[in-house]
PDB file of C-alpha atoms in Angstrom:
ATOM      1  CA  UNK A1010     -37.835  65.577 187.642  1.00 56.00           C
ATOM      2  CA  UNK A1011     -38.049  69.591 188.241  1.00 67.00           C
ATOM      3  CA  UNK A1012     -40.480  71.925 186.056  1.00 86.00           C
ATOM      4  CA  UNK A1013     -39.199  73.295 183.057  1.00 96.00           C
ATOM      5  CA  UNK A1014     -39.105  76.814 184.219  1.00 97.00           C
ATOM      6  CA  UNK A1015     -40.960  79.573 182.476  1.00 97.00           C
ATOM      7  CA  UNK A1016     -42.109  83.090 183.536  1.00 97.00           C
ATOM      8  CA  UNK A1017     -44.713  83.513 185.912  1.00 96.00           C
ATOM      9  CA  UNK A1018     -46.300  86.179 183.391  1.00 97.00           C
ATOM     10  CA  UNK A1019     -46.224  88.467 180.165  1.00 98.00           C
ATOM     11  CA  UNK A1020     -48.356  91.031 178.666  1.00 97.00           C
ATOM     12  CA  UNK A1021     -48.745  92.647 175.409  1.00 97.00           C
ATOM     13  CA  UNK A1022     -50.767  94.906 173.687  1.00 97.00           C
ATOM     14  CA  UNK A1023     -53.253  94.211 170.626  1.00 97.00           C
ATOM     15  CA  UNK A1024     -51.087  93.114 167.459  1.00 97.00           C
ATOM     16  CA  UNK A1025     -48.279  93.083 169.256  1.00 97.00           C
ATOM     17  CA  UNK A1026     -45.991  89.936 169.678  1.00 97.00           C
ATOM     18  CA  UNK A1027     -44.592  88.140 172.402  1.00 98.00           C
ATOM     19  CA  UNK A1028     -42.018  85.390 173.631  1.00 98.00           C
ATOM     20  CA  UNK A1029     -42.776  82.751 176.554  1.00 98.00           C
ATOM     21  CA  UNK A1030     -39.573  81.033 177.266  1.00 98.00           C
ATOM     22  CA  UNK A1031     -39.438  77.606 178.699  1.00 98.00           C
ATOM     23  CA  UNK A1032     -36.357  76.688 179.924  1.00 98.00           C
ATOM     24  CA  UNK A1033     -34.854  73.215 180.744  1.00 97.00           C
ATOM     25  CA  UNK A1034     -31.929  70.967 180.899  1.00 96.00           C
ATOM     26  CA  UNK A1035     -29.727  68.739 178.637  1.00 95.00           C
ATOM     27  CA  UNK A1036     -32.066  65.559 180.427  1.00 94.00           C
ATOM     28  CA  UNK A1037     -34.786  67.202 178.310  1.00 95.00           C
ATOM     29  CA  UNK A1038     -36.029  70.052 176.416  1.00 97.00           C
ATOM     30  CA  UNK A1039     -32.302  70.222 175.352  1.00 96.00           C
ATOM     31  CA  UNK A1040     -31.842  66.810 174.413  1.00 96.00           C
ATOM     32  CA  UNK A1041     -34.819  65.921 172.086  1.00 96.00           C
ATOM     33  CA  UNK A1042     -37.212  68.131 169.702  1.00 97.00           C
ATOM     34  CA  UNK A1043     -40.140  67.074 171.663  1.00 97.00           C
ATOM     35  CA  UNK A1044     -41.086  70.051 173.105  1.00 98.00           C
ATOM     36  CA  UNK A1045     -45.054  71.121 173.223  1.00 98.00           C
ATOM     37  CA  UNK A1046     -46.776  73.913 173.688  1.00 98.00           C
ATOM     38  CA  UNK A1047     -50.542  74.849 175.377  1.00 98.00           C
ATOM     39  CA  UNK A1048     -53.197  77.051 175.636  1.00 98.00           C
ATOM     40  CA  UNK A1049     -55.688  76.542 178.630  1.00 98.00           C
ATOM     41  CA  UNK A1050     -58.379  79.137 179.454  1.00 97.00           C
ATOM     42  CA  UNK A1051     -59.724  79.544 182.722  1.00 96.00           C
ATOM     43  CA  UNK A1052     -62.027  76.291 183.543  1.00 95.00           C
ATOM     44  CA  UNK A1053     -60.864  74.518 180.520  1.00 97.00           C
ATOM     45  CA  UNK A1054     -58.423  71.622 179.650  1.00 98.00           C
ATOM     46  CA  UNK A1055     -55.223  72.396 177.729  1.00 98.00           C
ATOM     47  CA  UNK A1056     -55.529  72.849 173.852  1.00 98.00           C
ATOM     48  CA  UNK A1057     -52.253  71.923 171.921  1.00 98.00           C
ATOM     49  CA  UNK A1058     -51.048  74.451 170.151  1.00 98.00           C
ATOM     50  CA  UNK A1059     -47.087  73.658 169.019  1.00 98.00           C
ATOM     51  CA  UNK A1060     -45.963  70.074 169.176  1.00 97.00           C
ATOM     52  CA  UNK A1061     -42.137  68.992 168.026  1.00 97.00           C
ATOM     53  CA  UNK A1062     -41.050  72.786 169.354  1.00 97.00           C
ATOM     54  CA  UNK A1063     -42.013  74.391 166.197  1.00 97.00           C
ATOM     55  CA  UNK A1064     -45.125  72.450 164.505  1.00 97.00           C
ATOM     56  CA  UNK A1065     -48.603  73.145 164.319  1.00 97.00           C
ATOM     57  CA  UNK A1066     -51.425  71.226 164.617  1.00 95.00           C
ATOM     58  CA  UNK A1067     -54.363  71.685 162.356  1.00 95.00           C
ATOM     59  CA  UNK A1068     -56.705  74.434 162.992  1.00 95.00           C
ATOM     60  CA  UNK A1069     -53.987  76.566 164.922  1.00 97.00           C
ATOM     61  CA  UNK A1070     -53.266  80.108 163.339  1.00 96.00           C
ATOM     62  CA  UNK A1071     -50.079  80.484 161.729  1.00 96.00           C
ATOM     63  CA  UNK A1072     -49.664  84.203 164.533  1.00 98.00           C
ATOM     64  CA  UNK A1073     -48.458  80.837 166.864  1.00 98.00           C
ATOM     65  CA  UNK A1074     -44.595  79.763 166.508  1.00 98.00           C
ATOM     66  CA  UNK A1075     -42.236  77.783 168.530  1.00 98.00           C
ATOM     67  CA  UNK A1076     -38.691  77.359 168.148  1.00 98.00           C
ATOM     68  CA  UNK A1077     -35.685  76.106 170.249  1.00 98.00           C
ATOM     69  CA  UNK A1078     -32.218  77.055 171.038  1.00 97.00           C
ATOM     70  CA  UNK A1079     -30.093  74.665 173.305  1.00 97.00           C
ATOM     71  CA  UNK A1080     -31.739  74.418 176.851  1.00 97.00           C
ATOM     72  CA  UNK A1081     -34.453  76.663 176.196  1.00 98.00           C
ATOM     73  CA  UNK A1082     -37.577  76.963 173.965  1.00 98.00           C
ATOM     74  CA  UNK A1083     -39.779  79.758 173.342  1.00 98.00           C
ATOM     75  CA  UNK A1084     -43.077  80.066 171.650  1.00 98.00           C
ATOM     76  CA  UNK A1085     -44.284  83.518 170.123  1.00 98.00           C
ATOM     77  CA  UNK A1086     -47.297  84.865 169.308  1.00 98.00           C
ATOM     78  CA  UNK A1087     -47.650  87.756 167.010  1.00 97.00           C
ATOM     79  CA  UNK A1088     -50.531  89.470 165.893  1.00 97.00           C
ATOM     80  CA  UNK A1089     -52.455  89.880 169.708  1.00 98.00           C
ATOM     81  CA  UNK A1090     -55.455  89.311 169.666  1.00 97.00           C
ATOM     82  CA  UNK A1091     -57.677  89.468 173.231  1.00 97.00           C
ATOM     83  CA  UNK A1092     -59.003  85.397 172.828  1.00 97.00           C
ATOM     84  CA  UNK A1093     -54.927  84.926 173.345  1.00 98.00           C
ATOM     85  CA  UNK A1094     -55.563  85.791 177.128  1.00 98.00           C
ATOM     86  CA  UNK A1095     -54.916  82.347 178.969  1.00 98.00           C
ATOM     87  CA  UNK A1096     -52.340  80.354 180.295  1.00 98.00           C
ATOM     88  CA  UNK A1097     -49.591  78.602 178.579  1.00 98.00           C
ATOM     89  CA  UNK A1098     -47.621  75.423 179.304  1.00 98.00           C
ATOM     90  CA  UNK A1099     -44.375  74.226 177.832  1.00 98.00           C
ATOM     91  CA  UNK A1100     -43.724  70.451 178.164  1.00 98.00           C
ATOM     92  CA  UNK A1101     -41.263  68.189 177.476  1.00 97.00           C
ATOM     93  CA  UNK A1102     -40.377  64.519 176.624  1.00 95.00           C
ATOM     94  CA  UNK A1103     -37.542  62.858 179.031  1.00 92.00           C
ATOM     95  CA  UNK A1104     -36.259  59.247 179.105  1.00 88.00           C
ATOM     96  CA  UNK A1105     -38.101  58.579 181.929  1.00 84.00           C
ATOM     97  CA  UNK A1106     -41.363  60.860 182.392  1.00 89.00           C
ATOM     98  CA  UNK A1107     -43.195  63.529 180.719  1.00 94.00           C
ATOM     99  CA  UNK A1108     -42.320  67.292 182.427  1.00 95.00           C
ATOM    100  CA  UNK A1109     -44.650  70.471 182.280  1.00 97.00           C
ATOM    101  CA  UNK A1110     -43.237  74.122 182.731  1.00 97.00           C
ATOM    102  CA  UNK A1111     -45.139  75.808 185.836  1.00 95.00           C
ATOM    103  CA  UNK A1112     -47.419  77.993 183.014  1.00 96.00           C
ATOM    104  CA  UNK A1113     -47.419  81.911 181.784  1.00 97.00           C
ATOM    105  CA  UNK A1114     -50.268  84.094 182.159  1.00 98.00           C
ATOM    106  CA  UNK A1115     -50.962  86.093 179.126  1.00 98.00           C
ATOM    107  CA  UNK A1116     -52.186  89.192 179.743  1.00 97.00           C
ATOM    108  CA  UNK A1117     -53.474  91.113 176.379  1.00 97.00           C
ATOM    109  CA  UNK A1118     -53.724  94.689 177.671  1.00 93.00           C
TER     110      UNK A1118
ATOM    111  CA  UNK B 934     -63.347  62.936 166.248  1.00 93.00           C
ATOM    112  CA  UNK B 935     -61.845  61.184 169.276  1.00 96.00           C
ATOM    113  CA  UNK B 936     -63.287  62.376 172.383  1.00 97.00           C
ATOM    114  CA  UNK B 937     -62.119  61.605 176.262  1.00 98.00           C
ATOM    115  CA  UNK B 938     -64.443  61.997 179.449  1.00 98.00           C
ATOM    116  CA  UNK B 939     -63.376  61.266 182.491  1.00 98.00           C
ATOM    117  CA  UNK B 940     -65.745  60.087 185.453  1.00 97.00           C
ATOM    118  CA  UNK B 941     -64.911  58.935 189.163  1.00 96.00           C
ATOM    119  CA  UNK B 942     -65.790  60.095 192.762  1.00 96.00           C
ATOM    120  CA  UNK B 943     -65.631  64.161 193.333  1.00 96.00           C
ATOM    121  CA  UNK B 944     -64.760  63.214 197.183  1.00 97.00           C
ATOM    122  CA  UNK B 945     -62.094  60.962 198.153  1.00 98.00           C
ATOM    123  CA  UNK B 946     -61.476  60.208 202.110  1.00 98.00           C
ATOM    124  CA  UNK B 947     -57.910  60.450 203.008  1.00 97.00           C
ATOM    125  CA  UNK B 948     -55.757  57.353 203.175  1.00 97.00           C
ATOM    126  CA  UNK B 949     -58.341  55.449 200.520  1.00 98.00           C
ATOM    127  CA  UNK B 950     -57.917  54.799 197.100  1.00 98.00           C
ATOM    128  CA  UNK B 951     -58.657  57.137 194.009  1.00 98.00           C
ATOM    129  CA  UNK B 952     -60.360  55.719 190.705  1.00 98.00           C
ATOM    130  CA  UNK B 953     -60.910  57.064 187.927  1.00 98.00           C
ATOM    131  CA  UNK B 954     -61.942  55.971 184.491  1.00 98.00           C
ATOM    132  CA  UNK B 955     -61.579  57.567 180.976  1.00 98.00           C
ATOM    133  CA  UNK B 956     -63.812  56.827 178.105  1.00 98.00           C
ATOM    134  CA  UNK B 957     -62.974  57.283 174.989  1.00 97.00           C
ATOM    135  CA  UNK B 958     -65.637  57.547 171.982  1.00 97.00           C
ATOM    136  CA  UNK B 959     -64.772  58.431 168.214  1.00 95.00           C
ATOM    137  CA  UNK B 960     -61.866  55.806 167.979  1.00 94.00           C
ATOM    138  CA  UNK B 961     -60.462  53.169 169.238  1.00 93.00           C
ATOM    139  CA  UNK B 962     -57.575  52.435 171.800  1.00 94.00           C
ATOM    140  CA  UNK B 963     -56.643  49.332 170.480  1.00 91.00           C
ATOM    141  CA  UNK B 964     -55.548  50.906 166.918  1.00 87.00           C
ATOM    142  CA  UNK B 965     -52.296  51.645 168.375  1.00 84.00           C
ATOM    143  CA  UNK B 966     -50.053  54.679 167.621  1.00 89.00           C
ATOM    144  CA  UNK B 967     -50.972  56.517 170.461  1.00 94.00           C
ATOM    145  CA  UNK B 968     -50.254  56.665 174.557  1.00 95.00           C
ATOM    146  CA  UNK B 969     -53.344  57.219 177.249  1.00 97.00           C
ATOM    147  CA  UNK B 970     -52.268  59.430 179.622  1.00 97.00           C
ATOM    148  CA  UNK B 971     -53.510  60.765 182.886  1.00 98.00           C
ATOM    149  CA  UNK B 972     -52.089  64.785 183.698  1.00 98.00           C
ATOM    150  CA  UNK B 973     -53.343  66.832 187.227  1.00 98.00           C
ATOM    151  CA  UNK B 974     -53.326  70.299 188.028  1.00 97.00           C
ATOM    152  CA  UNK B 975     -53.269  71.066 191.682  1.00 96.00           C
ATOM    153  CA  UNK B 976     -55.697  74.234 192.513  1.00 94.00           C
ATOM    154  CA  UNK B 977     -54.327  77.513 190.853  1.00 92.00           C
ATOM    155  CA  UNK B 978     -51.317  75.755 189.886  1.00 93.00           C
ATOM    156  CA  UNK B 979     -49.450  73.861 186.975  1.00 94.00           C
ATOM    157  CA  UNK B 980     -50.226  70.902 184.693  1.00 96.00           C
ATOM    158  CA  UNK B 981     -47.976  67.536 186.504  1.00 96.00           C
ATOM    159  CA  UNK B 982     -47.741  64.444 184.095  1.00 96.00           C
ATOM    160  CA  UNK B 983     -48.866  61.040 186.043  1.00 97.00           C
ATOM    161  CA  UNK B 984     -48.698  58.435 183.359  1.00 96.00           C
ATOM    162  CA  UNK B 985     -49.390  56.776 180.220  1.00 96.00           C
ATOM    163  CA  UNK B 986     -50.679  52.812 179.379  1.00 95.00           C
ATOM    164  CA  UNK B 987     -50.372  51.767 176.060  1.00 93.00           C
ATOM    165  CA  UNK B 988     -53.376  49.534 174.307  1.00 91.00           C
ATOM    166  CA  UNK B 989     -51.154  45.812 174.976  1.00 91.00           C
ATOM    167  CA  UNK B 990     -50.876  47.406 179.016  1.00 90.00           C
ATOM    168  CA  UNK B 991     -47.042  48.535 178.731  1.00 93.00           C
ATOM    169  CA  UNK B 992     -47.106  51.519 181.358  1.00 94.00           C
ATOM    170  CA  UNK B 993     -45.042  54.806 182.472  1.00 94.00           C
ATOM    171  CA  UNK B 994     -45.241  56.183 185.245  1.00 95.00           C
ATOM    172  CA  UNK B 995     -44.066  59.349 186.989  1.00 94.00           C
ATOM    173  CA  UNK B 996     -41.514  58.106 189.125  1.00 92.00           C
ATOM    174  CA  UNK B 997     -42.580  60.362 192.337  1.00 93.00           C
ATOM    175  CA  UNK B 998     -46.517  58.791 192.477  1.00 96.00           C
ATOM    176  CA  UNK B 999     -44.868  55.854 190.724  1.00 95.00           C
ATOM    177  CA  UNK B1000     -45.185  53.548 194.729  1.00 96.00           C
ATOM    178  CA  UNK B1001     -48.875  54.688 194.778  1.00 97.00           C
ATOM    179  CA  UNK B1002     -50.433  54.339 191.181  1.00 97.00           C
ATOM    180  CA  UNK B1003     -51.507  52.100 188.577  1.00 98.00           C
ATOM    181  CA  UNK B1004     -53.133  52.517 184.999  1.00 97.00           C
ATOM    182  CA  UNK B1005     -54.630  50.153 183.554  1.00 97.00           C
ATOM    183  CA  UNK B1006     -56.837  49.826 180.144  1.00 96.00           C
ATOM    184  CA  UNK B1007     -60.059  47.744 178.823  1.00 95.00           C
ATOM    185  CA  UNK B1008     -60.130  47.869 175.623  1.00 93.00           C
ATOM    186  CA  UNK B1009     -63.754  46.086 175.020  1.00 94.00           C
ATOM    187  CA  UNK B1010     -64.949  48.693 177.061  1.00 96.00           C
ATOM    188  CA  UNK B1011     -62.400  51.500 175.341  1.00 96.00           C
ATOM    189  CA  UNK B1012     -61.467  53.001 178.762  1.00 97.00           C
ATOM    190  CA  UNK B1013     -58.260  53.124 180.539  1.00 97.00           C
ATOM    191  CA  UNK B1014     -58.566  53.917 184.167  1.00 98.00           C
ATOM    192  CA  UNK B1015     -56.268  55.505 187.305  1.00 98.00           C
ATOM    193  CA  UNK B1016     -56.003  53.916 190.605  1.00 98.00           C
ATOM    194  CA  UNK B1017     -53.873  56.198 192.794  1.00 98.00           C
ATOM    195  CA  UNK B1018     -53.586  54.797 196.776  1.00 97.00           C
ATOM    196  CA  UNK B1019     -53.147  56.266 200.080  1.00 97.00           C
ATOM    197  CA  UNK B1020     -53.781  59.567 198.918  1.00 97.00           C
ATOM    198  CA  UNK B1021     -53.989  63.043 200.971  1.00 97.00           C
ATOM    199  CA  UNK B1022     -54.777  66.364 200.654  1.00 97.00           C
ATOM    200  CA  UNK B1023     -51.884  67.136 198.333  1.00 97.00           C
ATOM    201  CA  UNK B1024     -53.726  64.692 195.479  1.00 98.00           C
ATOM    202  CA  UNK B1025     -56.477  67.287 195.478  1.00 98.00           C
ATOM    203  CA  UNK B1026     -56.220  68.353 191.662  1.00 98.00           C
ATOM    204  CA  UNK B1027     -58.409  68.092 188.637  1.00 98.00           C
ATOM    205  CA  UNK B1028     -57.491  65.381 186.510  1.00 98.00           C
ATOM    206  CA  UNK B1029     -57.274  65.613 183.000  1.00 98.00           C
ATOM    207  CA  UNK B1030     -57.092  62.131 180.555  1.00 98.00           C
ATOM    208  CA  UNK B1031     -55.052  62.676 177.389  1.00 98.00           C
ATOM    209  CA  UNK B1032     -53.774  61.176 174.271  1.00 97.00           C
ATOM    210  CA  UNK B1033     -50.151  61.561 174.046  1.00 96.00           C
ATOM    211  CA  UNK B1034     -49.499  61.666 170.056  1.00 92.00           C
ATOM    212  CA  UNK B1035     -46.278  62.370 167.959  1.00 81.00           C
ATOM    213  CA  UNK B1036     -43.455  64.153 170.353  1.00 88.00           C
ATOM    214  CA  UNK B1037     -44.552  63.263 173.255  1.00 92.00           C
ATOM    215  CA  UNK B1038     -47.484  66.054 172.864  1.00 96.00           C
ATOM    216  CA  UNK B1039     -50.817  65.608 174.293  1.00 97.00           C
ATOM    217  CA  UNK B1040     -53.149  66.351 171.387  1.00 96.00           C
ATOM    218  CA  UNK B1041     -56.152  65.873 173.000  1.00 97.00           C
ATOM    219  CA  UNK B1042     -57.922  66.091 176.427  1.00 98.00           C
ATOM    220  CA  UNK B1043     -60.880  65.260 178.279  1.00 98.00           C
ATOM    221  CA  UNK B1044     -62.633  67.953 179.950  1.00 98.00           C
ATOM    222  CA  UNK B1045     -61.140  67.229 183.367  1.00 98.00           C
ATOM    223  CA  UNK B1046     -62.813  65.973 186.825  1.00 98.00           C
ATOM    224  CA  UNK B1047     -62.300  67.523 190.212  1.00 98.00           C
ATOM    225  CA  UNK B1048     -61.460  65.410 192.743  1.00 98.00           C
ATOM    226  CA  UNK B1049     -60.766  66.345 196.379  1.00 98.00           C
ATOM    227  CA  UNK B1050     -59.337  64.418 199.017  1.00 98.00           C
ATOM    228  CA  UNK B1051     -61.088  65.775 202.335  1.00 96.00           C
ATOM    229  CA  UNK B1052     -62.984  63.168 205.057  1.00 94.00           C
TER     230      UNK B1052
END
């Protein structure tokens, strides 16, 4: 099973927003609404932050949003702030595995 | 709240067997409703999915370690553990436990444990 692909990185300046697009096939982020989204900071596990491409989890600010169209699914963030900076994985539910994207760095400039 | 830790060996020889074990504290495994997983992330790179075991010890496994691996759970003890074999430098990774929730989405993580495989 390949990586969802994603970009390698984006930036954005405070209270700006921005898009991280994780793109897939019709085997999975395309064929189910079970795509995820995560935060990780550097030396720390993942934190969930979208589940079901555009639900959030208790405790996650409403500036995080995820949505889908066909193959690809993107998760925005609006409202910058500089605790954004990290690293975020897309992920994805197949028939037969789970499948990560290979991460964006967020850089808030 | 439901917690995971993971412990095992920080130092596994080539060609021998990684273990390790995830606790989990704040609920319990055998409720049901949920999947243990077991995620790495290879040095500077991305998160790879390894598996899941279910409480009654139905597993999934990714099929590329799929040869090498089993995960298997204790539920009087409330642990689920990883046993990857024949491993080699390219297992080097830390490895996160999780519990996969609704959608497939892992809603919460241990802390991860480093483990390299170096003799």
């Amino acid at each position: 099973q390949s990586a969802l692909t994603q970009p390698a990185s984006v930036s954005g300046s405070p209270g700006q927003s921005i898009t991280i697009s994780c793109t897939g096939t019709s085997s999975d982020v395309g064929g189910y609404n079970f795509v995820s989204w995560y935060q990780q900071h550097p030396g720390k596990a993942p934190k969930l932050v979208i589940f079901e491409v555009s639900n959030r989890p208790s405790g996650i600010s409403n500036r995080f949003s995820g949505s889908k169209s066909g193959n690809t699914a993107s998760l925005t963030i609006s409202g910058l702030q500089a605790e954004d900076e990290a690293d975020y994985y897309c992920s994805s539910y197949t028939s037969s595995s789970r499948v990560f994207g290979g991460g964006t760095k967020l850089t808030v400039l | 709240q439901v917690q995971l830790q993971e412990s095992g060996p920080g130092l596994v020889r080539p060609s021998q067997t990684l273990s390790l074990t995830c606790t989990v504290s704040g609920g319990s495994i055998s409720s049901g409703g949920f999947y243990w997983s077991w995620i790495r992330q290879h040095p500077g790179k991305g998160l790879e999915w390894i598996g899941y075991i279910y409480y009654s010890g139905n597993t999934y496994y990714n099929p590329s370690l799929r040869s090498r691996l089993t995960i298997s759970v204790d539920t009087s003890k409330n642990q689920f553990s990883l046993r990857l074999n024949s491993v080699t430098a390219a297992d080097t990774a830390v490895y996160f436990c999780a519990r996969e929730a609704d959608g497939a989405s892992f809603d919460i993580w241990g802390q991860g444990t480093m483990v390299t495989v170096s003799s």
